[in-house]
PDB file of C-alpha atoms in Angstrom:
ATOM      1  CA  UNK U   1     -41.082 -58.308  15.481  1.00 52.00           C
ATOM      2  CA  UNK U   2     -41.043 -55.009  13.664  1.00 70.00           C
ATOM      3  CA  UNK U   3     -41.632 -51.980  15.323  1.00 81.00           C
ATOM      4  CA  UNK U   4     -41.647 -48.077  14.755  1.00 87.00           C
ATOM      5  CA  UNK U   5     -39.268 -47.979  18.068  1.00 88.00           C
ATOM      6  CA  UNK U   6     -36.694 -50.571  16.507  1.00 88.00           C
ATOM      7  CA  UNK U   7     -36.881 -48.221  13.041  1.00 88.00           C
ATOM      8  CA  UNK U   8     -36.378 -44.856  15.098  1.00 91.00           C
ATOM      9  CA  UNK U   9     -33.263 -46.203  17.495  1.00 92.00           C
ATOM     10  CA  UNK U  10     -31.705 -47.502  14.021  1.00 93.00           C
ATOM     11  CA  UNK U  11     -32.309 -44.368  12.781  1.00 95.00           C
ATOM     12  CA  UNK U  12     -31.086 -42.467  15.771  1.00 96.00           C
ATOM     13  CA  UNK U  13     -27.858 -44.307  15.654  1.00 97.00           C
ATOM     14  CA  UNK U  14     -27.344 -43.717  11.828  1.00 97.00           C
ATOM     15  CA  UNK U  15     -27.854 -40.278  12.727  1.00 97.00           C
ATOM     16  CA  UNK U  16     -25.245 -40.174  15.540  1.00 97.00           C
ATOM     17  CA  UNK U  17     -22.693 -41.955  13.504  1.00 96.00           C
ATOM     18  CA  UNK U  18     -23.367 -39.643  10.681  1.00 96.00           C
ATOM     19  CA  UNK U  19     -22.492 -36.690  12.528  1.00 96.00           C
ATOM     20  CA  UNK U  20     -19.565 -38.140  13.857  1.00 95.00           C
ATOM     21  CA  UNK U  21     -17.933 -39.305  10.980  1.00 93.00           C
ATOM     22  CA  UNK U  22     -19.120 -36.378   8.408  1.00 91.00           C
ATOM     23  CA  UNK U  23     -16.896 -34.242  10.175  1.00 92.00           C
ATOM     24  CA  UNK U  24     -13.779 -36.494  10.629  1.00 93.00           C
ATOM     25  CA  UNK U  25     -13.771 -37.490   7.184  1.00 89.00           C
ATOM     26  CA  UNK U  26     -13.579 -33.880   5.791  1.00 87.00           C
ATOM     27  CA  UNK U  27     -10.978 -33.001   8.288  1.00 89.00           C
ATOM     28  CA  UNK U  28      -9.060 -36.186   7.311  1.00 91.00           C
ATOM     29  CA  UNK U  29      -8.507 -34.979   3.449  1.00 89.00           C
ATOM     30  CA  UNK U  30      -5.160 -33.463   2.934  1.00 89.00           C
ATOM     31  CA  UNK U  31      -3.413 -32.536  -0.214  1.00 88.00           C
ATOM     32  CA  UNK U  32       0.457 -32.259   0.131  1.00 90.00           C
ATOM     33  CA  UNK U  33       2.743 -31.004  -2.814  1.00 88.00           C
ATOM     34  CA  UNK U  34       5.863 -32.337  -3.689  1.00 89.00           C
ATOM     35  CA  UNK U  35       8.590 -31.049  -6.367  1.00 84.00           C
ATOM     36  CA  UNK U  36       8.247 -33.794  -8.769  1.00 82.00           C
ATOM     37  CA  UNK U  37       4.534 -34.469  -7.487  1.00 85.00           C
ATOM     38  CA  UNK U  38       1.033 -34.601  -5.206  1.00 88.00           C
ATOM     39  CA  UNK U  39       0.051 -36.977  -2.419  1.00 92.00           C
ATOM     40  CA  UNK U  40      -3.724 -36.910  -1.746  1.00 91.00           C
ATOM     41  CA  UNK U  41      -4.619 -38.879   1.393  1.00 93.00           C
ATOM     42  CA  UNK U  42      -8.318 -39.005   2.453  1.00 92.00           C
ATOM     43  CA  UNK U  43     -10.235 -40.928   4.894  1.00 91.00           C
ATOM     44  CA  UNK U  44     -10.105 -41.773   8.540  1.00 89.00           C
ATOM     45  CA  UNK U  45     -12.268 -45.063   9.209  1.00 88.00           C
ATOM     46  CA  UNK U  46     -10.019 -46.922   5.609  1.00 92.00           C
ATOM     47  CA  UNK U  47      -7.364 -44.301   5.343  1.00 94.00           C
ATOM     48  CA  UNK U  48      -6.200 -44.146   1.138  1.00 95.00           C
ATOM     49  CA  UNK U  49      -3.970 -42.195  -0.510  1.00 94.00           C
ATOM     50  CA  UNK U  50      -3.248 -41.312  -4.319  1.00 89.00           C
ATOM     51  CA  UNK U  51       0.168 -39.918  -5.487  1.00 89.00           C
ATOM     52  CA  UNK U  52       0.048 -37.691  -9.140  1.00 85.00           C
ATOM     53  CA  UNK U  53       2.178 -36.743 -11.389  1.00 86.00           C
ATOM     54  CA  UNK U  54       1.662 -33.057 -12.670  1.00 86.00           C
ATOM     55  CA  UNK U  55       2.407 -34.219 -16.415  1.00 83.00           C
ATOM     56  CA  UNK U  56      -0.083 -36.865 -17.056  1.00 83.00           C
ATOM     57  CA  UNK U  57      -2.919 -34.103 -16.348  1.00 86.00           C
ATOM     58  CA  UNK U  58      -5.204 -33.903 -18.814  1.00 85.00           C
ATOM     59  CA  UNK U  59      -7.956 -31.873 -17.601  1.00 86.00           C
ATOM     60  CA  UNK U  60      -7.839 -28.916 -14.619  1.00 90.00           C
ATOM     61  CA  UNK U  61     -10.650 -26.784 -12.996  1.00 93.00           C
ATOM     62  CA  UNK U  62     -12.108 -25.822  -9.993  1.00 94.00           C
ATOM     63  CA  UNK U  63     -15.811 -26.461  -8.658  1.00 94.00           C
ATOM     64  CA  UNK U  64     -17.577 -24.197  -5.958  1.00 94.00           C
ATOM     65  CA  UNK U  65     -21.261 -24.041  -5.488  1.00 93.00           C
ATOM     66  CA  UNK U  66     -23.242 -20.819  -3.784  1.00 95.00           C
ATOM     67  CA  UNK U  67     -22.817 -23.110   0.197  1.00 93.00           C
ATOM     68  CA  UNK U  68     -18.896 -23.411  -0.458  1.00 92.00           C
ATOM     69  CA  UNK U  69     -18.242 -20.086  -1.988  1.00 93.00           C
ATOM     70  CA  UNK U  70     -19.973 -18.868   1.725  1.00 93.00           C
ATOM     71  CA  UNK U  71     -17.186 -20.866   3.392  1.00 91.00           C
ATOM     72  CA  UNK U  72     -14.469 -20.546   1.383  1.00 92.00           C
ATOM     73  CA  UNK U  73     -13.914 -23.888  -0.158  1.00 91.00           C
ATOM     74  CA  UNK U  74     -13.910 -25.581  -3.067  1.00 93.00           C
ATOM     75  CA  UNK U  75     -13.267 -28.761  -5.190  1.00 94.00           C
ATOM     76  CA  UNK U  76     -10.191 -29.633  -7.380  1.00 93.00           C
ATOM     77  CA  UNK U  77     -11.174 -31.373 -10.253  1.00 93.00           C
ATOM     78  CA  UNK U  78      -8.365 -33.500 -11.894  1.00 91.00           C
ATOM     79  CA  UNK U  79      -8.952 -35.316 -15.338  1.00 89.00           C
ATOM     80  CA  UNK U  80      -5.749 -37.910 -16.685  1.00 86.00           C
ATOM     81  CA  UNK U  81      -6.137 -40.706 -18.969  1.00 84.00           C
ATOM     82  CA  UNK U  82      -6.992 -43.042 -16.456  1.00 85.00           C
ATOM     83  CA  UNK U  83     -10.156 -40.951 -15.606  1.00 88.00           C
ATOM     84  CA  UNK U  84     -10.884 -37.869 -13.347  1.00 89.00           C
ATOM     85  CA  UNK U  85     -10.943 -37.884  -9.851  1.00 86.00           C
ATOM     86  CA  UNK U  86     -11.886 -34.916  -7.445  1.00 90.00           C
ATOM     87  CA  UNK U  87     -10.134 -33.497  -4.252  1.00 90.00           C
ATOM     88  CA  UNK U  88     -12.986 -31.907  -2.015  1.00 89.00           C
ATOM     89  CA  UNK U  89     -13.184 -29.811   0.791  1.00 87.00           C
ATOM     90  CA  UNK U  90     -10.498 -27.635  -0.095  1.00 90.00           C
ATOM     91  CA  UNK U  91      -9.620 -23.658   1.036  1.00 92.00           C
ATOM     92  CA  UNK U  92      -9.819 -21.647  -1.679  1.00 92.00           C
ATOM     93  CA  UNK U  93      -6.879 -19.788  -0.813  1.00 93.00           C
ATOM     94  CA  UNK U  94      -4.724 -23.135  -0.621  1.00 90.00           C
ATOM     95  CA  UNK U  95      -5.871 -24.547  -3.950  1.00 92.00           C
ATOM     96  CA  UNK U  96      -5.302 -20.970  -5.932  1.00 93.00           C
ATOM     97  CA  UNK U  97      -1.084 -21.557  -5.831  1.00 92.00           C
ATOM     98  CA  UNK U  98      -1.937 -25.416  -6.188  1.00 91.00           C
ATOM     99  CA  UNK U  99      -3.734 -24.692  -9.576  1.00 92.00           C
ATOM    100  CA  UNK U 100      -1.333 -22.472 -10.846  1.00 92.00           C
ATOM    101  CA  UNK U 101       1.649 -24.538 -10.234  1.00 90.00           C
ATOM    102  CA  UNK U 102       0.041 -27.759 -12.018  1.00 89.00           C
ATOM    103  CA  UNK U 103      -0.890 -25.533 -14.900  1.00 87.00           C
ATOM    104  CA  UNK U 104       2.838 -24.444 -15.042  1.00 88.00           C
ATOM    105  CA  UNK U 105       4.279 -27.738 -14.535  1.00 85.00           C
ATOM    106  CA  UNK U 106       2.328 -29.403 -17.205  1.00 82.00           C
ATOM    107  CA  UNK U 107       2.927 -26.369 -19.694  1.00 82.00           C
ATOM    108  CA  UNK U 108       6.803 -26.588 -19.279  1.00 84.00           C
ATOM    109  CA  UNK U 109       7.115 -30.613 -19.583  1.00 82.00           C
ATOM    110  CA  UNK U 110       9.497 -31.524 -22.198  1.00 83.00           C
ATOM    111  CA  UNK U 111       9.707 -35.425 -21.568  1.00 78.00           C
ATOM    112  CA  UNK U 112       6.798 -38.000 -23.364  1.00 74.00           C
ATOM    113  CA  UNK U 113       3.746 -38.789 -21.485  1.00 64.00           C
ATOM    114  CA  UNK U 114       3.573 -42.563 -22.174  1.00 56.00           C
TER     115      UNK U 114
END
């Protein structure tokens, strides 16, 4: 019933999906900024989305290995209370102002953050 020919067309397939939906996925992440906060949708097969507040962050930075710092992006790495979550597959040049204005927005909060 087995057979190396059923194992390579499986794998074939995988393969084909893979390089189908790789791509869509990464161009499916956006990041849009609001005044009082940040939508992050991701995800084109089970489309999600997580809205922020810039005063409950926590925790800020940027991650960029040797590949992405070749192609320009890079991952925004969020930390709250509730736990960290990451926004990947970002231009550098696009997350630069983003990172700055979160900084600023947290640093000038006056109200509680419970």
């Amino acid at each position: 019933f087995y057979s190396y020919s059923w194992a390579a067309a499986a794998f074939s397939a995988f393969a084909v999906f893979q390089a189908i939906a790789i791509p869509r996925y990464v161009d499916s992440i956006a990041l849009e900024v609001y005044r009082s906060g940040i939508i992050y949708r991701r995800g084109w097969l089970f489309p999600a989305a997580t809205v922020f507040r810039p005063y409950k962050l926590q925790g800020l930075r940027i991650k960029q290995n040797i590949i992405q710092q070749k192609r320009g992006t890079c991952h925004l790495m969020i930390g709250t209370a509730a736990g960290a979550f990451r926004i990947p597959f970002l231009p550098k040049e696009a997350v630069m102002p983003i990172y700055d204005w979160l900084l600023y927005k947290t640093e000038t909060y006056n109200g509680s953050w419970i």
